[in-house]
mmCIF file of C-alpha atoms in Angstrom:
data_model
loop_
_atom_site.group_PDB
_atom_site.id
_atom_site.type_symbol
_atom_site.label_atom_id
_atom_site.label_comp_id
_atom_site.label_asym_id
_atom_site.label_seq_id
_atom_site.Cartn_x
_atom_site.Cartn_y
_atom_site.Cartn_z
ATOM 1 C CA ILE A 1 -4.293 -5.973 14.408
ATOM 2 C CA LEU A 2 -6.394 -3.627 12.341
ATOM 3 C CA ASN A 3 -9.872 -4.659 12.455
ATOM 4 C CA VAL A 4 -12.806 -3.549 10.686
ATOM 5 C CA GLU A 5 -16.172 -3.836 11.897
ATOM 6 C CA GLN A 6 -19.753 -4.389 10.116
ATOM 7 C CA SER A 7 -23.051 -3.887 11.467
ATOM 8 C CA PRO A 8 -25.949 -5.345 11.127
ATOM 9 C CA GLN A 9 -24.375 -9.357 9.805
ATOM 10 C CA SER A 10 -27.775 -9.308 8.038
ATOM 11 C CA LEU A 11 -30.926 -7.574 7.359
ATOM 12 C CA HIS A 12 -34.414 -8.122 6.005
ATOM 13 C CA VAL A 13 -36.474 -5.070 4.825
ATOM 14 C CA GLN A 14 -39.625 -4.563 2.835
ATOM 15 C CA GLU A 15 -39.671 -2.784 -0.953
ATOM 16 C CA GLY A 16 -39.500 0.838 0.015
ATOM 17 C CA ASP A 17 -37.949 1.119 3.600
ATOM 18 C CA SER A 18 -35.038 2.659 4.328
ATOM 19 C CA THR A 19 -31.814 1.389 5.772
ATOM 20 C CA ASN A 20 -28.333 1.942 7.099
ATOM 21 C CA PHE A 21 -25.485 0.371 7.807
ATOM 22 C CA THR A 22 -22.520 1.191 9.894
ATOM 23 C CA CYS A 23 -18.821 0.636 9.306
ATOM 24 C CA SER A 24 -15.665 1.033 11.584
ATOM 25 C CA PHE A 25 -12.366 1.048 11.399
ATOM 26 C CA PRO A 26 -9.506 2.007 13.161
ATOM 27 C CA SER A 27 -9.104 5.887 13.540
ATOM 28 C CA SER A 28 -5.168 5.782 12.797
ATOM 29 C CA ASN A 29 -3.073 6.023 9.934
ATOM 30 C CA PHE A 30 -6.123 6.689 7.747
ATOM 31 C CA TYR A 31 -5.913 6.706 3.696
ATOM 32 C CA ALA A 32 -8.893 5.859 2.439
ATOM 33 C CA LEU A 33 -12.660 3.869 3.309
ATOM 34 C CA HIS A 34 -14.609 2.132 0.358
ATOM 35 C CA TRP A 35 -17.551 0.828 -0.041
ATOM 36 C CA TYR A 36 -18.716 -2.249 -1.988
ATOM 37 C CA ARG A 37 -21.962 -4.003 -3.559
ATOM 38 C CA TRP A 38 -21.608 -7.622 -3.878
ATOM 39 C CA GLU A 39 -24.034 -9.294 -5.595
ATOM 40 C CA THR A 40 -23.601 -13.462 -5.834
ATOM 41 C CA ALA A 41 -21.508 -14.867 -8.503
ATOM 42 C CA LYS A 42 -20.826 -11.231 -9.353
ATOM 43 C CA SER A 43 -17.527 -9.512 -8.849
ATOM 44 C CA PRO A 44 -17.602 -6.568 -5.786
ATOM 45 C CA GLU A 45 -18.512 -3.396 -7.528
ATOM 46 C CA ALA A 46 -17.528 -0.229 -6.026
ATOM 47 C CA LEU A 47 -20.136 1.883 -4.663
ATOM 48 C CA PHE A 48 -17.521 4.813 -3.300
ATOM 49 C CA VAL A 49 -14.202 5.771 -1.969
ATOM 50 C CA MET A 50 -14.169 8.587 0.917
ATOM 51 C CA THR A 51 -10.830 9.714 1.657
ATOM 52 C CA LEU A 52 -11.885 13.313 3.909
ATOM 53 C CA ASN A 53 -13.302 14.009 7.323
ATOM 54 C CA GLY A 54 -17.212 14.266 6.559
ATOM 55 C CA ASP A 55 -16.903 13.666 3.315
ATOM 56 C CA GLU A 56 -20.446 12.845 1.804
ATOM 57 C CA LYS A 57 -21.123 10.703 -1.463
ATOM 58 C CA LYS A 58 -24.097 9.950 -3.328
ATOM 59 C CA LYS A 59 -25.264 8.041 -6.022
ATOM 60 C CA GLY A 60 -28.587 7.663 -6.914
ATOM 61 C CA ARG A 61 -30.519 6.471 -4.020
ATOM 62 C CA ILE A 62 -27.518 5.397 -1.715
ATOM 63 C CA SER A 63 -25.394 7.324 0.155
ATOM 64 C CA ALA A 64 -22.401 7.364 2.583
ATOM 65 C CA THR A 65 -20.400 9.358 5.279
ATOM 66 C CA LEU A 66 -17.884 9.198 6.544
ATOM 67 C CA ASN A 67 -16.032 10.392 10.123
ATOM 68 C CA THR A 68 -12.410 9.523 10.249
ATOM 69 C CA LYS A 69 -11.654 10.922 13.673
ATOM 70 C CA GLU A 70 -13.810 8.482 15.046
ATOM 71 C CA GLY A 71 -13.797 5.805 12.702
ATOM 72 C CA TYR A 72 -16.869 4.940 11.342
ATOM 73 C CA SER A 73 -18.996 5.423 7.931
ATOM 74 C CA TYR A 74 -22.541 5.086 7.736
ATOM 75 C CA LEU A 75 -24.172 3.841 4.352
ATOM 76 C CA TYR A 76 -27.764 4.602 3.773
ATOM 77 C CA ILE A 77 -30.094 3.169 1.022
ATOM 78 C CA LYS A 78 -33.353 5.191 0.474
ATOM 79 C CA GLY A 79 -36.581 3.107 -0.608
ATOM 80 C CA SER A 80 -34.757 0.370 -1.077
ATOM 81 C CA GLN A 81 -35.649 -2.164 -4.237
ATOM 82 C CA PRO A 82 -35.340 -6.050 -4.443
ATOM 83 C CA GLU A 83 -32.319 -5.787 -6.889
ATOM 84 C CA ASP A 84 -30.538 -3.613 -4.022
ATOM 85 C CA SER A 85 -30.855 -7.298 -2.152
ATOM 86 C CA ALA A 86 -26.644 -7.714 -1.906
ATOM 87 C CA THR A 87 -23.607 -8.151 0.636
ATOM 88 C CA TYR A 88 -22.259 -4.633 1.256
ATOM 89 C CA LEU A 89 -18.590 -4.538 2.013
ATOM 90 C CA CYS A 90 -16.631 -1.278 3.612
ATOM 91 C CA ALA A 91 -12.891 -1.509 3.551
ATOM 92 C CA PHE A 92 -10.055 0.451 5.296
ATOM 93 C CA GLY A 93 -6.935 1.701 3.466
ATOM 94 C CA TYR A 94 -4.361 2.820 5.469
ATOM 95 C CA ARG A 95 -0.836 5.101 5.064
ATOM 96 C CA GLY A 96 1.721 2.343 4.406
ATOM 97 C CA SER A 97 -0.223 -0.391 2.624
ATOM 98 C CA GLN A 98 0.007 0.930 -0.779
ATOM 99 C CA GLY A 99 -3.621 0.755 -0.589
ATOM 100 C CA ASN A 100 -4.243 -2.762 0.289
ATOM 101 C CA LEU A 101 -7.891 -2.893 1.804
ATOM 102 C CA ILE A 102 -8.840 -4.429 4.981
ATOM 103 C CA PHE A 103 -12.401 -5.451 4.597
ATOM 104 C CA GLY A 104 -15.105 -5.823 7.159
ATOM 105 C CA LYS A 105 -17.138 -8.983 7.106
ATOM 106 C CA GLY A 106 -20.000 -7.268 5.056
ATOM 107 C CA THR A 107 -23.927 -6.595 5.753
ATOM 108 C CA LYS A 108 -25.873 -8.952 3.715
ATOM 109 C CA LEU A 109 -29.502 -7.381 2.679
ATOM 110 C CA SER A 110 -32.056 -9.212 1.400
ATOM 111 C CA VAL A 111 -35.248 -6.705 0.064
ATOM 112 C CA LYS A 112 -38.813 -8.262 0.392
ATOM 113 C CA PRO A 113 -41.129 -7.130 -2.941
ATOM 114 C CA ASP B 1 -13.826 -2.180 -21.700
ATOM 115 C CA ALA B 2 -13.561 -5.608 -20.120
ATOM 116 C CA GLY B 3 -13.189 -5.733 -16.617
ATOM 117 C CA VAL B 4 -10.514 -7.945 -14.572
ATOM 118 C CA THR B 5 -11.026 -11.326 -16.025
ATOM 119 C CA GLN B 6 -9.446 -14.455 -13.585
ATOM 120 C CA SER B 7 -9.512 -18.014 -14.793
ATOM 121 C CA PRO B 8 -10.454 -20.466 -13.973
ATOM 122 C CA THR B 9 -13.744 -19.778 -12.698
ATOM 123 C CA HIS B 10 -13.707 -23.221 -10.148
ATOM 124 C CA LEU B 11 -11.440 -25.230 -9.463
ATOM 125 C CA ILE B 12 -10.957 -28.682 -7.581
ATOM 126 C CA LYS B 13 -7.983 -30.211 -5.921
ATOM 127 C CA THR B 14 -6.830 -32.861 -3.760
ATOM 128 C CA ARG B 15 -4.828 -32.129 -0.847
ATOM 129 C CA GLY B 16 -1.070 -31.953 -1.363
ATOM 130 C CA GLN B 17 -1.154 -30.649 -5.517
ATOM 131 C CA HIS B 18 -0.332 -27.577 -6.661
ATOM 132 C CA VAL B 19 -2.805 -25.011 -8.519
ATOM 133 C CA THR B 20 -2.241 -21.640 -10.397
ATOM 134 C CA LEU B 21 -4.766 -18.597 -10.696
ATOM 135 C CA ARG B 22 -4.695 -16.203 -13.400
ATOM 136 C CA CYS B 23 -5.900 -12.930 -13.321
ATOM 137 C CA SER B 24 -5.914 -10.404 -16.590
ATOM 138 C CA PRO B 25 -6.355 -6.640 -14.820
ATOM 139 C CA ILE B 26 -8.285 -3.549 -16.941
ATOM 140 C CA SER B 27 -6.378 -2.054 -19.983
ATOM 141 C CA GLY B 28 -3.988 0.482 -18.392
ATOM 142 C CA HIS B 29 -3.794 -0.494 -14.620
ATOM 143 C CA LYS B 30 -0.409 -1.751 -13.788
ATOM 144 C CA SER B 31 -1.214 -2.896 -10.109
ATOM 145 C CA VAL B 32 -2.668 -6.183 -9.341
ATOM 146 C CA SER B 33 -3.380 -7.255 -5.698
ATOM 147 C CA TRP B 34 -5.297 -11.112 -4.728
ATOM 148 C CA TYR B 35 -7.213 -11.733 -1.976
ATOM 149 C CA GLN B 36 -8.868 -14.723 -0.382
ATOM 150 C CA GLN B 37 -12.388 -14.785 0.751
ATOM 151 C CA VAL B 38 -13.352 -17.988 2.846
ATOM 152 C CA LEU B 39 -16.808 -18.485 3.605
ATOM 153 C CA GLY B 40 -18.384 -15.849 6.505
ATOM 154 C CA GLN B 41 -15.276 -13.775 6.206
ATOM 155 C CA GLY B 42 -14.330 -10.558 4.339
ATOM 156 C CA PRO B 43 -11.681 -10.716 1.298
ATOM 157 C CA GLN B 44 -8.047 -11.271 3.058
ATOM 158 C CA PHE B 45 -5.601 -9.395 1.441
ATOM 159 C CA ILE B 46 -2.823 -11.533 0.775
ATOM 160 C CA PHE B 47 -0.405 -10.149 -2.308
ATOM 161 C CA GLN B 48 -0.086 -7.186 -4.588
ATOM 162 C CA TYR B 49 2.196 -6.291 -7.269
ATOM 163 C CA TYR B 50 2.708 -3.305 -8.791
ATOM 164 C CA GLU B 51 5.309 -2.875 -11.994
ATOM 165 C CA LYS B 52 6.395 -6.612 -11.580
ATOM 166 C CA GLU B 53 7.734 -5.594 -8.088
ATOM 167 C CA GLU B 54 5.638 -7.067 -5.450
ATOM 168 C CA ARG B 55 4.908 -4.391 -3.228
ATOM 169 C CA GLY B 56 2.871 -5.890 -0.143
ATOM 170 C CA ARG B 57 1.806 -9.202 1.192
ATOM 171 C CA GLY B 58 -0.057 -10.253 3.953
ATOM 172 C CA ASN B 59 0.334 -12.805 6.644
ATOM 173 C CA PHE B 60 -0.174 -16.015 4.081
ATOM 174 C CA PRO B 61 2.358 -18.715 4.315
ATOM 175 C CA ASP B 62 5.437 -19.237 2.156
ATOM 176 C CA ARG B 63 2.907 -22.167 0.329
ATOM 177 C CA PHE B 64 1.744 -18.799 -1.489
ATOM 178 C CA SER B 65 3.448 -16.966 -4.141
ATOM 179 C CA ALA B 66 2.527 -14.955 -7.198
ATOM 180 C CA ARG B 67 3.951 -13.152 -9.840
ATOM 181 C CA GLN B 68 3.358 -10.389 -12.486
ATOM 182 C CA PHE B 69 4.131 -10.557 -16.183
ATOM 183 C CA PRO B 70 5.111 -7.267 -18.379
ATOM 184 C CA ASN B 71 1.281 -7.349 -19.930
ATOM 185 C CA TYR B 72 0.521 -6.398 -15.633
ATOM 186 C CA SER B 73 -1.413 -9.985 -16.044
ATOM 187 C CA SER B 74 -0.788 -12.074 -12.715
ATOM 188 C CA GLU B 75 -0.614 -15.356 -11.527
ATOM 189 C CA LEU B 76 -1.056 -16.710 -8.037
ATOM 190 C CA ASN B 77 0.303 -19.929 -6.758
ATOM 191 C CA VAL B 78 -0.596 -22.449 -3.738
ATOM 192 C CA ASN B 79 1.925 -25.598 -3.055
ATOM 193 C CA ALA B 80 1.094 -28.463 -1.121
ATOM 194 C CA LEU B 81 -2.723 -28.003 -0.834
ATOM 195 C CA LEU B 82 -4.739 -28.118 2.645
ATOM 196 C CA LEU B 83 -8.346 -28.263 3.112
ATOM 197 C CA GLY B 84 -8.291 -24.750 4.218
ATOM 198 C CA ASP B 85 -7.205 -23.169 1.156
ATOM 199 C CA SER B 86 -10.864 -23.754 0.007
ATOM 200 C CA ALA B 87 -11.796 -20.420 -0.671
ATOM 201 C CA LEU B 88 -12.840 -17.385 -3.186
ATOM 202 C CA TYR B 89 -9.492 -15.850 -4.580
ATOM 203 C CA LEU B 90 -10.297 -12.706 -5.763
ATOM 204 C CA CYS B 91 -7.745 -10.565 -7.914
ATOM 205 C CA ALA B 92 -8.399 -6.835 -7.945
ATOM 206 C CA SER B 93 -6.506 -3.956 -10.363
ATOM 207 C CA SER B 94 -6.148 -0.243 -9.637
ATOM 208 C CA SER B 95 -4.090 2.148 -11.785
ATOM 209 C CA ARG B 96 -1.378 2.477 -9.211
ATOM 210 C CA ASP B 97 -1.241 2.277 -5.684
ATOM 211 C CA TYR B 98 -3.554 3.998 -3.831
ATOM 212 C CA ASN B 99 -5.951 4.039 -5.765
ATOM 213 C CA GLU B 100 -9.662 2.483 -6.714
ATOM 214 C CA GLN B 101 -9.433 -1.442 -7.041
ATOM 215 C CA PHE B 102 -11.887 -3.144 -9.438
ATOM 216 C CA PHE B 103 -12.218 -6.445 -8.463
ATOM 217 C CA GLY B 104 -12.841 -9.566 -10.892
ATOM 218 C CA PRO B 105 -15.554 -12.689 -10.219
ATOM 219 C CA GLY B 106 -13.200 -14.826 -8.222
ATOM 220 C CA THR B 107 -11.894 -18.108 -8.658
ATOM 221 C CA ARG B 108 -13.296 -20.715 -6.596
ATOM 222 C CA LEU B 109 -10.899 -22.945 -5.383
ATOM 223 C CA THR B 110 -12.223 -26.548 -3.635
ATOM 224 C CA VAL B 111 -9.869 -28.942 -2.084
ATOM 225 C CA LEU B 112 -10.871 -32.155 -1.175
#
C-alpha cells in the first residue's frame, strides 16, 4: 500500500514567523510530487509540481525542495502572514498511475496576527 | 477562464438512495479525476477518465461508477448510499495523463 505522510498535522505560528512542513512518500516508481494549498470552502490551489530529484521551486515567500532518493519534500514559508492560513497538502504521483495522486492528510497552518 | 466547476455544492440524501454528481473541466482539458475526502483524511482517488475512457479506478466498491461525455464533462454516480459515503467529492481536470491537476470546489454529500 502506497502511503504519503505529512508532518506536523497542525501548526500555529505568529505573523512573521518562518515555518516548514515535511512530506514523506515512497521512493520507488516516483513520477511527481505535488503541493496544494487549500483554504476552507475553496478549491485546492496548485502550488508546485516537482519531478526531478533536487528540484527547488519558489513562488513568492513559499518554496519547496524535493529528494526522490530518500522520499521526502519540504515546503517552506518565509515570514508567514495571516492569509497563509490554510491546509497544505502534498500528493505523490507514481509511474503507472496515469497521473492520479496519493494524498497525505495535510498540514493545517494557522497564522496569528 | 473558468476553472473546474462542480454541481451541486451540497447534497443531503438518505441511506439506500442514489446520487449523481457533476463536473465540468477546464476548457481544453480532456482528463477528469474524482476524489473522495472524508474528514481528517486526504483526498482518495476514485476514478480517472481520459477521452471518455476509464483510465484508472481506486479501491471503491461497485456502487461507485462514473462516465465522461463527449464535451469532457463527467458524472460520478453512487448507488445504495451508506452513511460512510458522507464526504466531500472533488473533481480535478488536467490536459492529459500525468499533467498537473486542477481541482474544483467539491460537492459536500451528507447521507442520513
